[in-house]
PDB file of C-alpha atoms in Angstrom:
ATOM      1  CA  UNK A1467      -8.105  10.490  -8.181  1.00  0.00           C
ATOM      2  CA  UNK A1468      -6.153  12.502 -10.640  1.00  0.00           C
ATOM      3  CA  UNK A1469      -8.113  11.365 -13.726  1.00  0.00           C
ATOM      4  CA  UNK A1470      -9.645  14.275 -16.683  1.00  0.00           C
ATOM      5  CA  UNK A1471     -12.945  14.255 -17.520  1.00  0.00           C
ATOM      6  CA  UNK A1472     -15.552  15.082 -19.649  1.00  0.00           C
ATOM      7  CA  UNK A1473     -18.515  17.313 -18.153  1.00  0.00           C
ATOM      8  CA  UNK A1474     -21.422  18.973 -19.978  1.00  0.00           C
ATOM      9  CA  UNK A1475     -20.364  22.035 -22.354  1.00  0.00           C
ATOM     10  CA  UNK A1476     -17.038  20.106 -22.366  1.00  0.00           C
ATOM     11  CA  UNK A1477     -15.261  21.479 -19.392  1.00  0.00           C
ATOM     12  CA  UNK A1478     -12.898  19.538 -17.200  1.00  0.00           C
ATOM     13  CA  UNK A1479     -11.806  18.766 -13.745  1.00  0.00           C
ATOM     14  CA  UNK A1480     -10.519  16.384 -11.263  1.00  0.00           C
ATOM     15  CA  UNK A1481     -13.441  14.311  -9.495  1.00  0.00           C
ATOM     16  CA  UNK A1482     -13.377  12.208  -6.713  1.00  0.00           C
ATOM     17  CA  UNK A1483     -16.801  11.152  -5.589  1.00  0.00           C
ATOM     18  CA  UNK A1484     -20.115  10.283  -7.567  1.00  0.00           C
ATOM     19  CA  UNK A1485     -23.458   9.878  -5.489  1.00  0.00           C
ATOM     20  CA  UNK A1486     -26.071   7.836  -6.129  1.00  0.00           C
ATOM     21  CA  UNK A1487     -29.575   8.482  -6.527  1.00  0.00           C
ATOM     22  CA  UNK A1488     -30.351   6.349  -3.210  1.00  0.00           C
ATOM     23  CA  UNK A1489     -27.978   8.185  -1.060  1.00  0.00           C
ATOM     24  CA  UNK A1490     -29.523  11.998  -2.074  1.00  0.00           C
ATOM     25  CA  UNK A1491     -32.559  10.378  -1.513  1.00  0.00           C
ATOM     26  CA  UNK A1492     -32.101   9.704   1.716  1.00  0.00           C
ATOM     27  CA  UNK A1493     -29.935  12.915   2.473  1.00  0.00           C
ATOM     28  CA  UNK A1494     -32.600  15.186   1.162  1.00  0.00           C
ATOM     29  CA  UNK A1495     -35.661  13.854   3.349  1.00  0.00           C
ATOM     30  CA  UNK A1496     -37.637  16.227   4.965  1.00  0.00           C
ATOM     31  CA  UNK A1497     -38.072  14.073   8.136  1.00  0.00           C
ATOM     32  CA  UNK A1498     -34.543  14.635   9.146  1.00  0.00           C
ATOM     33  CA  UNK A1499     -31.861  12.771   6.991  1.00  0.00           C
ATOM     34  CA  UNK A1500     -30.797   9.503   8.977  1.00  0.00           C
ATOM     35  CA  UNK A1501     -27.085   9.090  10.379  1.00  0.00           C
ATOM     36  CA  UNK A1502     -26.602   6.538   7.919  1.00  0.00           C
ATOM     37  CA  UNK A1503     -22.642   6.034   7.213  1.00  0.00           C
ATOM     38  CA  UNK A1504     -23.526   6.972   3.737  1.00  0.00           C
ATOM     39  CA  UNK A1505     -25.373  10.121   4.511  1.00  0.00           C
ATOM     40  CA  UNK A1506     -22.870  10.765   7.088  1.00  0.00           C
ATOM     41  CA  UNK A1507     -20.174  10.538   4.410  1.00  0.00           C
ATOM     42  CA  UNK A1508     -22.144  12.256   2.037  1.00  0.00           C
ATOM     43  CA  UNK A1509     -21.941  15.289   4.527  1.00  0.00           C
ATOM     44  CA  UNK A1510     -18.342  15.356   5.740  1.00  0.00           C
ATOM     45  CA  UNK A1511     -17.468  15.287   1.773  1.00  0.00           C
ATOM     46  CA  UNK A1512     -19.340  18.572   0.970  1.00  0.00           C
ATOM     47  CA  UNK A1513     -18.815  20.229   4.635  1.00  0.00           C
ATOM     48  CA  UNK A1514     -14.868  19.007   3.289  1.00  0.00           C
ATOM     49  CA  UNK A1515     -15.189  20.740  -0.084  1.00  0.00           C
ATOM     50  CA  UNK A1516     -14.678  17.688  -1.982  1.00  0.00           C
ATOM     51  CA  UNK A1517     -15.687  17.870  -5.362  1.00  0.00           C
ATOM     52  CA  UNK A1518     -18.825  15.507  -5.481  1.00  0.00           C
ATOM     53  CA  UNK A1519     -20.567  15.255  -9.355  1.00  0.00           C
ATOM     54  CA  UNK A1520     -23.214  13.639 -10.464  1.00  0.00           C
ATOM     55  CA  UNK A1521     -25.288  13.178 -14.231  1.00  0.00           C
ATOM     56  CA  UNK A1522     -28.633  14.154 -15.809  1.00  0.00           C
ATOM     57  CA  UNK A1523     -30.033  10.995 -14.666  1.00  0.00           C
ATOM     58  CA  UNK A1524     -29.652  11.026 -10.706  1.00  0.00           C
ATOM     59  CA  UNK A1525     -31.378  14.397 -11.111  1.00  0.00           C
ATOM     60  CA  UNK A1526     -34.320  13.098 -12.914  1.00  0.00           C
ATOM     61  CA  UNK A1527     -34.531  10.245 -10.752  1.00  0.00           C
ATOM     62  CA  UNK A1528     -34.697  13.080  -7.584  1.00  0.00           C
ATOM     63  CA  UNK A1529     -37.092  15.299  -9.159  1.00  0.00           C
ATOM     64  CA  UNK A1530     -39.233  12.324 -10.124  1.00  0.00           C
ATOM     65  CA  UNK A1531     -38.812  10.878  -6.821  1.00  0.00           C
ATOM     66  CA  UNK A1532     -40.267  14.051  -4.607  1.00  0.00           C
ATOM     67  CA  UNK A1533     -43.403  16.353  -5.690  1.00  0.00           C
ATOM     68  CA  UNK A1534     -44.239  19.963  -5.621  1.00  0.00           C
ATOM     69  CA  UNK A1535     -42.429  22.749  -6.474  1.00  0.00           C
ATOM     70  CA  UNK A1536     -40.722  23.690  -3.541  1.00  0.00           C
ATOM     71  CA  UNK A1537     -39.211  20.341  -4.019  1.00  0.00           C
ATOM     72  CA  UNK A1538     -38.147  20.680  -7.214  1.00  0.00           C
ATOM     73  CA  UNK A1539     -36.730  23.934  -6.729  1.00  0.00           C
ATOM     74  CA  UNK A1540     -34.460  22.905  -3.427  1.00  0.00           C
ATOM     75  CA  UNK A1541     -33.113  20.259  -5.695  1.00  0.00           C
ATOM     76  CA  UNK A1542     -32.602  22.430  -8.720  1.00  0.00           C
ATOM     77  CA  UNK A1543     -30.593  24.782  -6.625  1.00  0.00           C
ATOM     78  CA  UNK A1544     -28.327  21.764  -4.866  1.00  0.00           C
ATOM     79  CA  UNK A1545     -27.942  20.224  -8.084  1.00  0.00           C
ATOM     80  CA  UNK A1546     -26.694  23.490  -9.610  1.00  0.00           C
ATOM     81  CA  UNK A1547     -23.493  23.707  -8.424  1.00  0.00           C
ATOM     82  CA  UNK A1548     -22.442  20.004  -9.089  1.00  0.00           C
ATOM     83  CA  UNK A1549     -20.665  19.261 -12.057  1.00  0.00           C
ATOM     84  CA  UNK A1550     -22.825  17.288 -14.273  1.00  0.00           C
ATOM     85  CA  UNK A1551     -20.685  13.650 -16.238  1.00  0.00           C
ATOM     86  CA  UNK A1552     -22.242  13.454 -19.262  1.00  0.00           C
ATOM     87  CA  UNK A1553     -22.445  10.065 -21.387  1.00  0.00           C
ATOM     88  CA  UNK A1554     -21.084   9.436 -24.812  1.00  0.00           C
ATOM     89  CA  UNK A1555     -22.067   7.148 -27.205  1.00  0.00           C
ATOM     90  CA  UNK A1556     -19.315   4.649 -26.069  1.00  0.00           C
ATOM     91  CA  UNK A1557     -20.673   5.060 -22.474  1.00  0.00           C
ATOM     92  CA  UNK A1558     -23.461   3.396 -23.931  1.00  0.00           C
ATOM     93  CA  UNK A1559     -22.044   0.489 -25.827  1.00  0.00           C
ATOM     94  CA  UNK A1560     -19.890   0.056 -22.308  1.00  0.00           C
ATOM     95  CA  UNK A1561     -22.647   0.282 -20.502  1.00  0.00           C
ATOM     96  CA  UNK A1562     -24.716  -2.523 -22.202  1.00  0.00           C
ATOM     97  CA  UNK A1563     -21.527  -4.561 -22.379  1.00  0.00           C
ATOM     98  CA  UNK A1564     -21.048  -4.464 -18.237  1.00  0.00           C
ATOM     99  CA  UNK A1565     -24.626  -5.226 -18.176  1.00  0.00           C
ATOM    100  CA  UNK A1566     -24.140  -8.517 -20.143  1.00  0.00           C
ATOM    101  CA  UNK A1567     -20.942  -9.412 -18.421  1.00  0.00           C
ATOM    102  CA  UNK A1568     -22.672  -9.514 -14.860  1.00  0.00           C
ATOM    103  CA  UNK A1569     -26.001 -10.966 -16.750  1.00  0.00           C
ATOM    104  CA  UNK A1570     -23.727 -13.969 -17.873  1.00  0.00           C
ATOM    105  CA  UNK A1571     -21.996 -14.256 -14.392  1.00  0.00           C
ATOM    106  CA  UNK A1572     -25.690 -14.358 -12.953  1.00  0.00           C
ATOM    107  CA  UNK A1573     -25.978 -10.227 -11.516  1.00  0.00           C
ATOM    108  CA  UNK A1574     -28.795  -8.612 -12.477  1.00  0.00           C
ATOM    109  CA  UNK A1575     -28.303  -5.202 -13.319  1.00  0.00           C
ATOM    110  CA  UNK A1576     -30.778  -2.140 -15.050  1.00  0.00           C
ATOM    111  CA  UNK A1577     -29.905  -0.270 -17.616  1.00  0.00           C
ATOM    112  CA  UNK A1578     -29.420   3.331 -15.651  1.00  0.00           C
ATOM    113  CA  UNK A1579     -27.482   1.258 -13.125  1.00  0.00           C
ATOM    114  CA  UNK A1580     -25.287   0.203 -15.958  1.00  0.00           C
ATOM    115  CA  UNK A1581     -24.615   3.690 -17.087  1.00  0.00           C
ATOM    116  CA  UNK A1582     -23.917   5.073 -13.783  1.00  0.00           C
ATOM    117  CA  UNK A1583     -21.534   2.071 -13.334  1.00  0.00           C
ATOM    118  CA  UNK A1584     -19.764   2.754 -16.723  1.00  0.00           C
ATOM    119  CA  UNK A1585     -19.531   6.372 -15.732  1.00  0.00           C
ATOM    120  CA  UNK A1586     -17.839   5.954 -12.487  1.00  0.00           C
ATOM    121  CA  UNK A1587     -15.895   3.213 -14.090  1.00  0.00           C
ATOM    122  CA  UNK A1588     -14.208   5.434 -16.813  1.00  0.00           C
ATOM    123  CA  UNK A1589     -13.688   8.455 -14.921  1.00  0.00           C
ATOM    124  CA  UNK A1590     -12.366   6.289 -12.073  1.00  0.00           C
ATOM    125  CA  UNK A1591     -14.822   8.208  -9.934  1.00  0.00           C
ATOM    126  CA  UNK A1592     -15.463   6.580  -6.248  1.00  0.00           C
ATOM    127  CA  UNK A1593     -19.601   5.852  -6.113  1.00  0.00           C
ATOM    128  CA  UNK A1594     -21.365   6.066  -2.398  1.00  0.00           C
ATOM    129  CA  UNK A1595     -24.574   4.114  -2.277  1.00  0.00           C
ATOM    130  CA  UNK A1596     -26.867   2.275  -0.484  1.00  0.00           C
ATOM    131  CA  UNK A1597     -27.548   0.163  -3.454  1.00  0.00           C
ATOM    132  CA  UNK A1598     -26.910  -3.360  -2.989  1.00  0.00           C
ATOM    133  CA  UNK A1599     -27.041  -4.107  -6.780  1.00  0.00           C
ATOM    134  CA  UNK A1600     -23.673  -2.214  -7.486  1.00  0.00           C
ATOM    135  CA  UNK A1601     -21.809  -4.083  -4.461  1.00  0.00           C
ATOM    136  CA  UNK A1602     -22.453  -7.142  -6.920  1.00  0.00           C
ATOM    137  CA  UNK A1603     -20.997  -5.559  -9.912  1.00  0.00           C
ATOM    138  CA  UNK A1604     -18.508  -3.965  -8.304  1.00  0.00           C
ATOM    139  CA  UNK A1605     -17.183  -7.906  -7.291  1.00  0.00           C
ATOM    140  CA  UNK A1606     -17.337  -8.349 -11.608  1.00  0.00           C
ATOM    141  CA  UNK A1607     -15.991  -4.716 -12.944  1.00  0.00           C
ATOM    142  CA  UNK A1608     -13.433  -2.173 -11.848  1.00  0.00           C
ATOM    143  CA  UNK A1609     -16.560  -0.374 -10.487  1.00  0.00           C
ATOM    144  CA  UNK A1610     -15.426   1.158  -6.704  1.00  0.00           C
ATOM    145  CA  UNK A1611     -17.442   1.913  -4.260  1.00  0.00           C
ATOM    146  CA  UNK A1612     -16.733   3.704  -0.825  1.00  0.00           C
ATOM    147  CA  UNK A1613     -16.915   1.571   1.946  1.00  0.00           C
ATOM    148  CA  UNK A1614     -17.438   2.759   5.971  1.00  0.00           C
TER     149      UNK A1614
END
């Protein structure tokens, strides 16, 4: 990808793959992670060493997503050595502006959606996801996704 960017306590690196909350969802079951592609891709990146990031709001997402605290702390620990993209103020402003373009083009999307979009979108990081909401922006931004 060869793009800068910024991460929390301003350090910077090279990044090439941002996950979605719905794929780590489904790669940290319990019950066996499915051989989704996804998941499947998810897994060759890391067992690859690529550098895979994510933001403050996947994590949330996670730890509100599964209980206890042997949960919490196998995510904490995963999550620990991923760089975390932090958003700016103009992420923001982006952000809501992506969500009105696809709003006036008739895509729904929510507001965290938005953000992660803008995220990828300015660090020209790929995004892997099962989420069928950012196929449809993807069609309207520069938002890319990885495909099987």
């Amino acid at each position: 990808m060869g793009h800068r960017l910024r991460l929390q306590g301003g350090a910077q690196t090279r990044l090439s793959l941002f996950v979605d909350t719905s794929v780590w969802s489904l790669a940290l079951r319990r019950d066996a992670p499915p051989a989704s592609a996804t998941v499947l891709a998810l897994m060759h990146a890391l067992e690859a060493g690529e550098t895979i990031v994510t933001t403050g709001l996947v994590l949330q997402e996670l730890l509100q997503g599964f209980s206890g605290p042997k949960d919490r702390r196998a995510i904490l620990d995963r999550f620990s050595a991923l760089p975390l993209v932090v958003p700016d103020r103009q992420d923001h402003v982006e952000a809501a502006e992506l969500r009105n373009h696809c709003r006036r083009r008739g895509v729904q999307i929510g507001t965290i959606d938005a953000l992660l979009a803008r995220l990828c979108i300015r660090d020209e990081l790929m995004m892997l996801t099962t989420d069928e909401d950012f196929r449809r922006v993807a069609r309207l931004s520069a938002l890319r996704l990885w495909r099987a």
